[in-house]
XYZ file of C-alpha atoms in Angstrom:
787
model
C 241.320 -211.354 108.212
C 238.258 -209.334 109.266
C 238.035 -205.662 108.465
C 236.295 -203.350 110.903
C 232.584 -204.077 111.191
C 230.407 -200.991 110.735
C 227.341 -200.090 112.774
C 223.854 -201.254 111.865
C 220.749 -199.104 111.520
C 218.648 -200.461 108.656
C 217.700 -204.074 108.109
C 219.870 -205.018 105.133
C 223.407 -206.068 106.026
C 226.346 -206.561 103.677
C 229.354 -208.855 103.785
C 232.294 -208.462 101.405
C 235.134 -210.874 100.703
C 238.357 -209.432 99.313
C 240.009 -212.285 97.390
C 243.694 -211.924 96.544
C 245.545 -215.234 96.626
C 248.702 -213.728 95.115
C 249.582 -211.217 97.837
C 250.260 -211.619 101.549
C 248.379 -209.856 104.307
C 251.138 -207.273 104.847
C 251.064 -206.140 101.207
C 249.251 -202.946 100.147
C 247.707 -205.078 97.380
C 245.485 -206.681 100.008
C 243.930 -203.386 101.069
C 240.277 -203.648 99.942
C 240.101 -200.033 98.840
C 237.090 -200.472 96.513
C 235.078 -202.469 99.028
C 236.129 -199.994 101.713
C 234.654 -197.106 99.730
C 231.496 -199.143 99.095
C 231.020 -200.055 102.737
C 231.742 -196.485 103.856
C 228.965 -195.258 101.520
C 226.591 -197.917 102.860
C 227.496 -196.946 106.396
C 226.729 -193.297 105.609
C 223.268 -194.384 104.428
C 222.670 -196.365 107.616
C 223.577 -199.856 106.414
C 226.086 -202.138 108.089
C 228.589 -204.705 106.988
C 232.068 -206.190 107.219
C 234.958 -207.081 104.940
C 236.708 -210.438 105.174
C 240.105 -211.051 103.602
C 241.173 -214.159 101.665
C 244.897 -213.773 101.059
C 248.022 -215.765 100.271
C 249.169 -217.390 103.481
C 246.086 -216.034 105.281
C 243.115 -217.703 103.590
C 239.605 -217.034 104.772
C 238.428 -219.714 107.175
C 235.367 -221.609 105.870
C 234.242 -221.947 109.495
C 234.399 -218.190 110.026
C 232.337 -217.532 106.918
C 229.811 -220.239 107.827
C 229.407 -218.953 111.382
C 229.076 -215.355 110.183
C 226.449 -216.213 107.583
C 224.458 -218.099 110.196
C 224.798 -215.612 113.041
C 224.619 -212.128 111.506
C 222.604 -213.202 108.440
C 223.835 -210.626 105.924
C 221.461 -210.141 102.994
C 224.209 -209.453 100.428
C 227.598 -211.060 99.792
C 229.830 -208.941 97.537
C 233.113 -209.523 95.697
C 235.542 -207.304 93.780
C 236.075 -209.450 90.708
C 239.008 -209.779 88.334
C 240.080 -212.393 85.820
C 242.644 -213.767 88.267
C 240.252 -214.360 91.170
C 236.895 -215.172 89.582
C 237.196 -218.958 89.842
C 237.888 -218.761 93.587
C 235.022 -216.296 93.966
C 232.671 -218.814 92.369
C 233.701 -221.360 95.012
C 232.964 -218.934 97.856
C 229.667 -217.942 96.237
C 228.452 -221.541 96.074
C 229.694 -222.298 99.576
C 227.717 -219.303 100.852
C 224.607 -220.260 98.880
C 224.629 -223.761 100.343
C 224.672 -222.272 103.837
C 222.273 -219.420 103.096
C 220.303 -220.040 99.851
C 218.551 -216.675 100.219
C 221.733 -214.561 100.266
C 222.171 -212.212 97.285
C 225.593 -212.633 95.663
C 226.842 -209.574 93.789
C 230.004 -209.130 91.719
C 231.601 -205.737 91.107
C 234.777 -204.260 89.683
C 235.846 -202.629 86.413
C 235.732 -205.853 84.388
C 232.269 -206.709 85.706
C 231.057 -203.288 84.551
C 231.599 -204.469 80.962
C 230.845 -208.172 81.423
C 228.130 -209.634 79.194
C 224.926 -210.272 81.142
C 224.919 -213.758 79.612
C 227.545 -214.593 82.227
C 224.788 -214.766 84.861
C 223.309 -217.795 83.118
C 226.674 -219.550 83.562
C 227.326 -218.478 87.170
C 224.318 -220.021 88.860
C 225.400 -218.894 92.318
C 225.752 -215.226 91.311
C 222.656 -213.025 91.323
C 223.734 -209.501 90.396
C 226.421 -207.694 88.404
C 227.299 -204.227 89.707
C 227.779 -201.846 86.764
C 229.856 -198.839 87.747
C 230.878 -197.499 91.135
C 229.788 -199.427 94.199
C 229.386 -196.256 96.285
C 226.450 -195.272 94.094
C 225.009 -198.698 93.284
C 225.044 -200.429 96.675
C 223.103 -197.909 98.802
C 220.354 -197.814 96.145
C 220.296 -201.613 96.084
C 220.069 -201.662 99.883
C 217.046 -199.343 99.807
C 215.303 -201.613 97.292
C 215.999 -204.675 99.434
C 214.931 -202.917 102.616
C 211.667 -201.835 101.044
C 210.995 -205.175 99.416
C 211.035 -203.444 96.020
C 211.931 -205.279 92.803
C 215.593 -205.264 91.804
C 214.643 -203.347 88.689
C 214.283 -200.242 90.872
C 217.973 -200.336 91.798
C 220.182 -198.483 89.273
C 223.469 -199.770 87.888
C 222.885 -203.511 88.053
C 222.267 -206.523 85.809
C 220.269 -209.550 86.989
C 218.075 -212.356 85.679
C 214.303 -212.173 85.906
C 212.623 -215.377 84.741
C 215.752 -216.104 82.691
C 215.537 -212.678 81.071
C 218.611 -210.466 81.397
C 217.672 -207.120 82.949
C 220.071 -204.159 83.028
C 218.921 -201.067 84.888
C 219.984 -197.498 84.025
C 223.393 -196.388 85.231
C 223.637 -195.029 88.741
C 224.655 -191.341 88.921
C 228.098 -190.634 90.353
C 229.150 -187.453 92.176
C 231.527 -185.043 90.461
C 232.907 -184.112 93.876
C 234.599 -187.197 95.329
C 234.491 -185.693 98.811
C 230.806 -186.632 98.854
C 232.064 -190.203 99.249
C 233.053 -190.973 102.852
C 236.629 -192.074 103.443
C 237.178 -195.777 104.186
C 240.131 -194.703 106.349
C 238.576 -191.817 108.283
C 235.465 -193.942 108.850
C 237.757 -196.746 110.086
C 236.333 -199.252 107.636
C 239.745 -200.598 106.589
C 241.980 -202.389 109.058
C 245.561 -201.215 108.419
C 247.240 -203.252 111.138
C 250.339 -205.039 109.851
C 250.707 -202.709 106.861
C 253.713 -200.456 106.298
C 252.338 -198.949 103.060
C 248.739 -198.249 102.100
C 246.829 -197.308 98.945
C 245.434 -193.806 98.691
C 243.278 -192.291 95.937
C 243.233 -188.528 95.369
C 241.323 -188.728 92.079
C 239.523 -191.104 89.728
C 239.258 -191.493 85.995
C 241.202 -190.849 82.815
C 240.735 -188.993 79.539
C 243.482 -190.631 77.478
C 242.405 -192.435 74.272
C 244.612 -195.532 74.765
C 243.000 -198.510 73.061
C 244.348 -201.118 75.502
C 242.745 -199.757 78.699
C 239.174 -199.605 79.980
C 239.697 -196.779 82.500
C 238.717 -193.927 80.176
C 235.546 -195.719 79.136
C 234.679 -196.703 82.717
C 235.053 -193.085 83.878
C 233.168 -191.611 80.912
C 236.302 -189.700 79.888
C 236.260 -187.673 83.096
C 238.702 -187.144 85.941
C 237.158 -186.353 89.352
C 238.993 -185.257 92.453
C 239.074 -185.344 96.204
C 239.853 -181.953 97.714
C 243.365 -181.467 99.019
C 241.902 -180.990 102.496
C 240.396 -184.475 102.322
C 243.675 -185.983 101.069
C 245.706 -184.320 103.820
C 243.179 -185.405 106.456
C 243.500 -189.034 105.352
C 247.295 -188.832 105.362
C 247.361 -187.352 108.860
C 244.982 -190.072 110.053
C 247.263 -192.758 108.605
C 250.433 -191.194 109.979
C 248.925 -191.079 113.461
C 248.645 -194.865 113.132
C 252.237 -195.408 112.045
C 251.818 -195.319 108.246
C 254.425 -193.096 106.590
C 254.623 -194.691 103.138
C 251.854 -194.246 100.567
C 250.962 -195.695 97.191
C 249.018 -193.040 95.297
C 247.037 -195.315 92.985
C 245.434 -192.610 90.834
C 245.687 -193.430 87.130
C 246.062 -189.666 86.593
C 247.815 -188.435 89.710
C 249.369 -185.599 87.685
C 246.317 -184.789 85.544
C 246.514 -181.170 86.702
C 249.999 -179.798 87.196
C 248.719 -176.919 89.324
C 246.842 -179.290 91.625
C 249.887 -181.540 91.866
C 252.117 -178.609 92.819
C 249.602 -177.484 95.457
C 249.422 -181.020 96.883
C 253.215 -181.383 97.032
C 253.570 -178.036 98.778
C 251.032 -179.066 101.382
C 252.747 -182.406 101.905
C 256.026 -180.586 102.492
C 254.434 -178.144 104.942
C 252.035 -180.473 106.788
C 253.360 -184.025 106.374
C 257.166 -183.891 106.566
C 258.972 -187.228 106.460
C 256.341 -188.881 104.256
C 257.433 -191.201 101.427
C 255.314 -192.209 98.455
C 255.022 -193.858 95.040
C 253.041 -192.224 92.259
C 252.454 -192.414 88.538
C 252.873 -189.267 86.479
C 253.322 -188.056 82.917
C 256.874 -187.787 81.667
C 256.157 -184.574 79.734
C 255.287 -182.753 82.971
C 258.688 -183.325 84.500
C 261.084 -180.413 84.860
C 263.663 -179.379 87.456
C 261.151 -177.402 89.530
C 258.606 -180.227 89.760
C 261.315 -182.800 90.466
C 262.615 -180.732 93.357
C 259.102 -180.537 94.812
C 258.497 -184.268 94.362
C 261.793 -185.116 96.045
C 261.197 -182.735 98.944
C 257.634 -184.019 99.437
C 258.888 -187.600 99.757
C 258.557 -189.198 96.315
C 260.749 -192.294 96.258
C 259.546 -193.703 92.916
C 257.958 -192.171 89.832
C 256.201 -194.504 87.415
C 255.681 -193.658 83.759
C 253.577 -195.416 81.158
C 255.923 -196.363 78.318
C 254.088 -199.419 76.910
C 256.465 -199.690 73.927
C 259.722 -198.090 72.794
C 258.672 -198.289 69.142
C 256.953 -195.228 67.688
C 254.904 -197.235 65.199
C 253.495 -199.490 67.911
C 252.707 -196.477 70.102
C 250.749 -194.892 67.264
C 248.689 -198.077 66.850
C 247.495 -197.897 70.482
C 246.893 -194.118 70.495
C 249.764 -193.517 72.887
C 251.358 -190.146 72.205
C 254.881 -190.540 73.498
C 258.446 -189.743 72.421
C 260.834 -192.522 73.587
C 263.892 -190.282 73.228
C 262.376 -187.595 75.436
C 261.275 -190.297 77.891
C 264.880 -191.475 78.060
C 266.037 -187.957 78.915
C 263.402 -187.634 81.646
C 264.377 -190.990 83.163
C 267.963 -189.804 83.452
C 266.825 -186.525 84.999
C 264.642 -188.289 87.575
C 267.372 -190.753 88.528
C 269.905 -187.925 88.916
C 267.465 -186.277 91.323
C 267.685 -189.380 93.521
C 264.238 -190.749 92.667
C 263.672 -194.279 91.364
C 261.905 -194.875 88.059
C 259.425 -197.572 87.102
C 258.129 -198.092 83.582
C 254.836 -199.732 82.670
C 255.326 -201.740 79.484
C 253.323 -204.284 77.479
C 254.104 -206.839 74.792
C 251.797 -208.530 72.311
C 250.456 -205.129 71.247
C 248.766 -204.622 67.868
C 251.308 -204.226 65.090
C 254.199 -205.190 67.365
C 256.719 -207.731 66.109
C 259.085 -209.736 68.269
C 261.910 -207.333 67.414
C 259.733 -204.368 68.423
C 259.071 -206.074 71.759
C 262.782 -206.741 72.272
C 263.416 -203.069 71.560
C 261.266 -202.176 74.589
C 263.205 -204.556 76.839
C 266.492 -203.119 75.593
C 265.186 -199.566 76.161
C 264.399 -200.345 79.799
C 267.799 -201.959 80.350
C 269.703 -199.209 78.518
C 268.050 -196.598 80.739
C 269.121 -198.565 83.823
C 265.571 -199.026 85.068
C 265.548 -201.914 87.511
C 263.295 -204.700 86.211
C 261.223 -205.330 89.297
C 257.804 -204.336 90.568
C 255.830 -202.468 87.924
C 258.807 -202.486 85.562
C 258.356 -206.204 84.953
C 256.528 -206.113 81.657
C 253.420 -208.168 81.027
C 251.540 -209.415 78.033
C 248.663 -207.233 76.912
C 245.551 -208.342 78.794
C 242.373 -208.261 76.754
C 239.892 -207.413 79.497
C 236.210 -206.686 79.024
C 235.639 -203.069 78.018
C 238.936 -202.166 76.361
C 238.346 -200.290 73.083
C 240.394 -202.592 70.861
C 237.974 -205.445 71.633
C 235.207 -203.526 69.867
C 236.774 -204.876 66.682
C 239.669 -207.268 67.479
C 240.307 -208.125 63.823
C 240.898 -204.472 62.986
C 243.750 -204.510 65.510
C 245.194 -207.779 64.233
C 244.125 -209.686 67.356
C 243.442 -213.401 66.934
C 241.860 -214.989 70.032
C 242.818 -218.601 70.683
C 240.299 -221.221 69.599
C 239.156 -222.525 72.965
C 236.033 -222.852 75.062
C 235.544 -220.063 77.552
C 232.465 -219.041 79.553
C 231.000 -215.565 79.223
C 232.421 -214.549 82.610
C 236.000 -215.034 81.406
C 237.614 -212.530 79.065
C 240.169 -213.343 76.362
C 242.899 -212.054 78.692
C 246.206 -213.535 77.389
C 244.765 -216.259 75.178
C 245.524 -214.663 71.824
C 248.172 -213.948 69.247
C 248.404 -211.174 66.681
C 249.090 -210.786 62.994
C 252.641 -209.741 63.839
C 253.470 -211.949 66.862
C 252.780 -215.660 67.219
C 251.678 -217.226 70.501
C 255.161 -218.781 70.808
C 256.829 -215.376 70.357
C 254.540 -213.766 72.934
C 255.410 -216.529 75.401
C 259.099 -216.109 74.548
C 258.932 -212.391 75.262
C 257.432 -213.064 78.681
C 260.300 -215.430 79.448
C 262.891 -212.841 78.410
C 261.440 -210.253 80.767
C 261.485 -212.746 83.618
C 265.085 -213.670 82.816
C 266.101 -210.038 83.309
C 264.290 -209.544 86.605
C 266.260 -207.966 89.413
C 265.706 -210.874 91.798
C 267.424 -213.276 89.395
C 270.401 -210.935 89.070
C 270.610 -210.495 92.844
C 270.335 -214.240 93.443
C 273.366 -214.892 91.260
C 275.310 -212.042 92.877
C 274.657 -213.464 96.350
C 274.886 -217.140 95.371
C 271.331 -217.834 96.541
C 268.505 -219.701 94.793
C 270.934 -220.680 92.052
C 269.024 -223.808 91.110
C 265.760 -221.894 90.798
C 267.371 -219.459 88.355
C 269.230 -222.188 86.464
C 266.105 -224.332 86.305
C 264.131 -221.498 84.743
C 266.837 -220.919 82.128
C 267.438 -224.548 81.204
C 263.723 -225.447 81.129
C 263.205 -222.616 78.631
C 266.621 -222.625 76.993
C 265.369 -222.821 73.427
C 263.311 -219.664 73.885
C 266.064 -217.809 75.767
C 269.149 -218.844 73.805
C 269.038 -215.811 71.511
C 270.023 -213.381 74.269
C 273.575 -212.978 75.651
C 272.348 -212.595 79.257
C 271.085 -216.185 79.144
C 274.581 -217.567 78.677
C 276.218 -215.023 81.005
C 273.855 -215.912 83.849
C 274.297 -219.652 83.335
C 278.082 -219.262 83.167
C 278.094 -217.357 86.466
C 276.019 -220.085 88.117
C 278.329 -222.801 86.773
C 281.377 -220.929 88.056
C 279.853 -220.606 91.529
C 279.104 -224.358 91.554
C 282.503 -225.296 90.109
C 281.042 -226.749 86.920
C 283.903 -225.344 84.863
C 283.340 -227.400 81.727
C 279.740 -226.219 81.509
C 280.855 -222.632 82.138
C 283.390 -222.974 79.319
C 280.621 -224.086 76.949
C 278.570 -220.979 77.809
C 281.533 -218.702 77.286
C 282.299 -220.349 73.952
C 278.733 -219.647 72.834
C 279.101 -216.029 73.898
C 282.343 -215.666 71.947
C 280.979 -217.299 68.798
C 277.450 -215.853 68.671
C 277.465 -212.600 70.615
C 280.715 -210.878 69.679
C 278.630 -207.756 68.904
C 277.354 -207.497 72.490
C 279.272 -205.145 74.845
C 277.790 -207.059 77.804
C 279.132 -210.353 76.460
C 282.572 -208.952 75.631
C 282.946 -207.388 79.055
C 282.195 -210.714 80.707
C 284.450 -212.664 78.333
C 287.384 -210.403 79.200
C 287.553 -212.077 82.613
C 289.192 -212.834 84.893
C 287.032 -215.563 86.426
C 287.237 -216.451 90.084
C 287.324 -219.867 91.694
C 288.321 -221.146 95.129
C 290.561 -223.949 96.334
C 290.535 -225.771 99.669
C 293.391 -224.699 101.894
C 294.298 -227.611 104.172
C 294.323 -226.414 107.791
C 294.258 -222.943 106.235
C 294.136 -219.676 108.110
C 291.511 -217.080 107.294
C 292.877 -214.031 105.493
C 291.067 -211.208 103.647
C 289.418 -212.441 100.447
C 289.136 -216.062 101.592
C 285.969 -218.076 101.279
C 284.865 -219.623 104.568
C 282.337 -222.292 105.518
C 281.230 -222.089 109.137
C 278.588 -222.724 111.818
C 277.608 -219.967 114.219
C 275.274 -218.971 117.021
C 274.918 -215.726 118.938
C 274.175 -215.369 122.650
C 272.498 -212.535 124.522
C 272.481 -212.758 128.291
C 273.657 -216.345 127.994
C 270.765 -217.394 125.742
C 270.963 -218.351 122.086
C 269.270 -215.869 119.754
C 267.467 -218.119 117.226
C 267.955 -215.642 114.365
C 271.749 -215.943 114.720
C 271.963 -219.739 114.738
C 273.052 -221.156 111.380
C 275.051 -224.031 109.965
C 277.180 -224.544 106.868
C 277.198 -220.858 106.065
C 279.277 -219.818 103.068
C 280.819 -216.357 102.629
C 283.684 -214.595 100.904
C 285.388 -212.095 103.206
C 285.182 -208.591 101.830
C 282.004 -209.275 99.864
C 279.795 -207.487 102.379
C 277.790 -210.626 103.150
C 278.726 -210.601 106.851
C 278.966 -207.756 109.366
C 282.408 -206.118 109.786
C 282.782 -207.270 113.422
C 281.933 -210.835 112.415
C 284.458 -210.739 109.594
C 287.120 -209.403 111.948
C 286.427 -212.266 114.355
C 286.982 -214.815 111.600
C 290.357 -213.414 110.526
C 293.201 -215.574 111.771
C 291.022 -218.613 112.540
C 292.187 -222.002 111.285
C 289.968 -224.608 109.654
C 288.549 -226.964 112.297
C 288.857 -224.366 115.076
C 286.254 -222.764 117.367
C 286.301 -219.094 118.308
C 284.163 -216.704 120.346
C 283.944 -212.942 119.742
C 281.646 -209.950 120.112
C 279.642 -208.572 117.198
C 277.864 -205.231 117.381
C 274.826 -204.938 115.126
C 274.196 -201.573 113.433
C 271.368 -199.408 114.735
C 269.385 -199.807 111.510
C 269.697 -203.599 111.411
C 266.567 -205.278 110.057
C 265.837 -207.328 113.177
C 264.671 -204.962 115.952
C 265.776 -207.339 118.706
C 269.370 -207.148 117.464
C 269.651 -203.576 116.166
C 272.316 -201.631 118.060
C 273.152 -204.527 120.382
C 276.366 -206.457 121.027
C 276.067 -210.231 120.698
C 278.588 -212.877 121.713
C 279.128 -215.296 118.798
C 280.473 -218.835 118.896
C 281.834 -219.976 115.530
C 283.077 -223.320 114.248
C 285.099 -223.073 111.027
C 284.619 -226.030 108.661
C 286.784 -224.957 105.740
C 288.977 -222.153 104.467
C 289.314 -221.673 100.704
C 291.669 -219.321 98.954
C 290.678 -217.430 95.786
C 292.035 -218.587 92.434
C 291.996 -216.280 89.412
C 291.393 -217.857 86.012
C 292.641 -215.309 83.536
C 290.895 -216.482 80.384
C 288.334 -218.890 79.013
C 290.834 -221.685 78.362
C 291.889 -221.758 82.012
C 288.420 -223.100 82.845
C 289.396 -226.375 81.174
C 293.165 -226.405 81.681
C 293.710 -224.998 85.184
C 290.483 -225.055 87.202
C 290.689 -225.515 90.983
C 289.600 -229.025 91.877
C 287.910 -229.562 95.220
C 286.198 -232.614 96.658
C 283.404 -231.821 99.071
C 282.983 -234.243 101.949
C 280.379 -233.330 104.541
C 278.709 -236.163 106.420
C 275.657 -234.240 107.589
C 273.629 -234.388 104.367
C 270.381 -233.661 106.199
C 271.898 -230.510 107.696
C 273.262 -229.415 104.328
C 269.914 -230.056 102.674
C 268.265 -227.740 105.187
C 270.934 -225.056 105.478
C 272.946 -224.712 102.258
C 271.618 -225.953 98.939
C 274.833 -225.197 97.067
C 277.055 -227.192 99.436
C 274.465 -229.970 99.482
C 274.733 -230.222 95.702
C 278.532 -230.152 95.705
C 278.645 -232.885 98.347
C 276.113 -235.075 96.501
C 277.962 -234.557 93.232
C 281.178 -235.814 94.799
C 279.487 -238.849 96.369
C 279.581 -242.393 94.981
C 276.429 -242.540 92.769
C 275.297 -246.070 93.605
C 275.428 -245.290 97.330
C 272.930 -242.488 96.805
C 270.357 -245.009 95.582
C 270.103 -246.183 99.182
C 268.615 -242.830 100.201
C 265.750 -241.736 97.956
C 265.802 -238.078 99.051
C 269.486 -237.591 98.232
C 269.289 -239.534 94.968
C 266.287 -237.584 93.705
C 267.764 -234.300 94.920
C 270.898 -234.839 92.844
C 268.772 -235.756 89.827
C 266.781 -232.565 90.336
C 269.968 -230.490 90.622
C 271.449 -231.950 87.433
C 268.260 -231.323 85.477
C 267.962 -227.738 86.700
C 271.572 -227.096 85.725
C 270.943 -228.596 82.307
C 273.554 -231.320 82.874
C 271.618 -233.888 80.862
C 274.393 -236.479 80.597
C 274.866 -236.662 84.362
C 271.096 -236.775 84.858
C 270.742 -239.650 82.381
C 273.492 -241.589 84.139
C 271.531 -241.268 87.386
C 268.292 -242.313 85.707
C 270.027 -245.481 84.556
C 270.660 -246.269 88.246
C 267.032 -245.659 89.234
C 265.936 -248.546 91.490
C 262.971 -250.640 90.270
C 260.609 -248.888 92.634
C 257.325 -247.432 91.421
C 257.346 -244.472 93.802
C 260.927 -243.567 92.780
C 259.836 -243.519 89.147
C 256.846 -241.328 90.008
C 259.067 -238.829 91.831
C 261.570 -238.870 88.974
C 258.739 -238.294 86.506
C 257.583 -235.187 88.371
C 261.130 -233.851 88.477
C 261.537 -234.403 84.737
C 258.239 -232.680 84.036
C 259.302 -229.645 86.079
C 262.474 -229.566 83.990
C 260.269 -229.334 80.875
C 261.104 -232.815 79.622
C 257.636 -234.282 79.022
C 258.844 -236.992 76.590
C 261.357 -238.282 79.142
C 258.666 -238.047 81.820
C 256.415 -240.431 79.914
C 259.334 -242.772 79.222
C 260.283 -242.992 82.909
C 256.698 -243.520 84.031
C 256.359 -246.232 81.407
C 259.159 -248.304 82.936
C 257.001 -249.545 85.808
C 253.261 -250.163 85.909
C 251.636 -247.701 88.270
C 247.967 -247.018 88.747
C 248.437 -244.241 91.298
C 246.564 -240.981 90.943
C 249.796 -238.981 91.114
C 251.310 -240.945 88.231
C 248.194 -240.390 86.140
C 248.247 -236.662 86.840
C 251.916 -236.429 85.856
C 251.229 -238.354 82.637
C 248.334 -236.069 81.762
C 250.372 -232.933 82.444
C 253.208 -234.233 80.263
C 250.773 -234.909 77.428
C 249.290 -231.433 77.778
C 252.778 -229.912 77.500
C 253.194 -231.899 74.276
C 249.739 -230.693 73.067
C 248.521 -234.294 73.045
C 245.211 -233.160 74.490
C 243.090 -236.113 73.360
C 245.458 -238.584 75.055
C 245.502 -236.491 78.246
C 241.694 -236.462 78.151
C 241.631 -240.268 78.099
C 243.953 -240.410 81.101
C 241.899 -238.063 83.294
C 238.592 -239.533 82.125
C 239.170 -242.654 84.210
C 236.341 -243.236 86.751
C 238.927 -244.173 89.382
C 240.274 -240.586 89.287
C 236.903 -238.841 89.371
C 237.189 -237.559 92.941
C 240.688 -236.066 92.799
C 240.713 -232.270 92.802
C 243.831 -232.006 90.592
C 242.223 -234.292 88.033
C 239.022 -232.253 88.103
C 241.052 -229.096 87.524
C 242.840 -230.708 84.556
C 239.485 -231.777 83.115
C 238.275 -228.167 83.152
C 241.431 -227.008 81.390
C 241.176 -229.767 78.798
C 237.545 -228.895 78.082
C 238.780 -225.424 77.160
C 241.843 -226.561 75.164
C 239.887 -229.186 73.230
C 237.107 -226.746 72.420
C 234.474 -228.992 73.975
C 230.892 -227.674 74.193
C 230.301 -224.940 76.752
C 227.883 -227.226 78.601
C 230.710 -229.738 79.105
C 233.049 -227.028 80.368
C 230.450 -225.726 82.842
C 229.575 -229.248 84.037
C 233.232 -229.928 84.748
C 233.598 -226.599 86.517
C 230.606 -227.561 88.673
C 232.313 -230.822 89.621
C 235.497 -228.968 90.546
C 233.688 -226.359 92.638
C 231.682 -229.019 94.452
C 234.831 -230.968 95.312
C 236.519 -227.822 96.643
C 233.460 -227.101 98.769
C 233.525 -230.628 100.186
C 237.027 -229.939 101.513
C 235.863 -226.600 102.910
C 233.040 -228.301 104.781
C 235.473 -230.738 106.362
C 237.701 -227.830 107.396
C 234.725 -225.915 108.793
C 233.668 -228.891 110.882
C 237.264 -229.095 112.080
């Protein structure tokens, strides 16, 4: 993706690459707001440039970068750098240097501001670190380059001069943010394809929190854009179809009076706007809530961090969890969603303290999605607690890391082991909204089950683990396994209201109804396609669909058309799509549907836990089109494979391995072992089985399966090494990947870098291996560029 190219006046040109491999191009996360501000400031000073995007699903083309470097010859290549993207940035930096050795590569961003200058010795393709705000640093750097002056005359940077680390004085920053040109009003940022964009109305923070670098980076100051500037940007965006904003200010509500004035102007001048913002819970009252709601606030985010008062005191977070709980209720009653920022692995926090935070979020009915998915404390450069980690009980992991990488999550504390920190992360993921919704809709069941069973030891202490597994087993008619989960709930979680409510039943199953007729509440399996003007609408064509009538999964007209149909019959009927339907080509239109009904199943109520063993409905699934099932309905594909003759499946590798994968994800070890005993004496089958076992977190079994047949393939070696790493057998994994025959494989090179860190090998070894990995990645990029 190319952002708008700005005009050129002076000689020096800039090129920026916004690297975010975790977000797609339509996400607001891929808006290069920092680079946009920097380029707007350069543009104001008469310098030109462009911003390229490198995003998930939309990676930057090596050919585009090569051609741009050769044709426009920018003098500077800049990156916004974070822990998560620095390794990819180093690849782009070297690729650029090999095309244009004279280009100046500069890294910026809040973590770079506090990065040790020693990092430049270890990033040989990086020339400059930008300390502070790019809007102030880059124009001064451009002047120095234009004039042929030494870099030492440019403020706010660190560079090497004859191997000596030079850091120049900080660049001054304006108190009035309106002195910085807008990346939107100057049309620097391309907003096409976005439905929400980032907007900043202020910068900085004054809070003394020990886990955050923002206060230090802003010199304990908050600076503002005028409300006129903010409104002008919003009107510009709305004229281009953007009506949803993400106010990314860390202190959006720093001044209550300013916030009230802004909300009143939004109500008067920008009606119909919606937005997300972060605010302070102790500012909230009925008057402010009414203004926020009227102005378009859909979500308010609060910084909770921890629900334990002692932990909050340790991180200088002045907060009353009980009052926060009251505010959350008040906000939700006003019809506004709530998100809570939380952390685990904090100084002085035990595992029970961390669980208390999770339970607080759940008890206050805050949906665990988006920003409410907690994360481990990240130890980034510049956070105050890293001034003296030991004083905060922080114990960094013993591993090799270069100076350009921070400790991040590689630590434990005096009160929480590394295993407990990992366990806490798993518990938060278990409670995510998408997992709950998947089970409710019967989708992605094996993904959810696979996560639970692969981490069952760490998750077994929570009732929701067994409730979620039991629900999945019931949906897949694994009644014996469901009974085992319910027994665990009854024996170990009798104190849990959530467990007791679920145990009370009843539980629902379904039974095939031979030549049955569809009635309300039935489960139906069908094929369908919709026609408009005699042509099939691709979005309506589906096979082996599975729905319970009355569940809301299908449109009312479609459900009405199914009523009265018999299994094996074909019917045609009209379906009118609602005006707000998600697909614009179908919204508000009537479509003629043709439906073939495979099966009708009637609901069966199982009143108590014992009925799961004594009176479960027993169905045998027989569908001949396994390829169609595999593509269209994973659940029915599993049920059909399960009811097949096992030895016949060995004749089709895909089906055999799929069933093995399903059993392992469901934690049905006995059935999986029976299949493994039937594994044909074929090296590639064993390799595939080994990868499946490794994904299921069974590294010992992985090595055993791979040991059954001699295989010298690269894939087998990689799987062996990964299994050994999971078992912390690092020295053995090192011997596997140290084979000369594997030296050119990019996965092996990546494992070698990781092992250098885990084994605590000398920094020189780590950097040499990283060089090998980068060079191999660049070789692939060259091939792609030559096309």
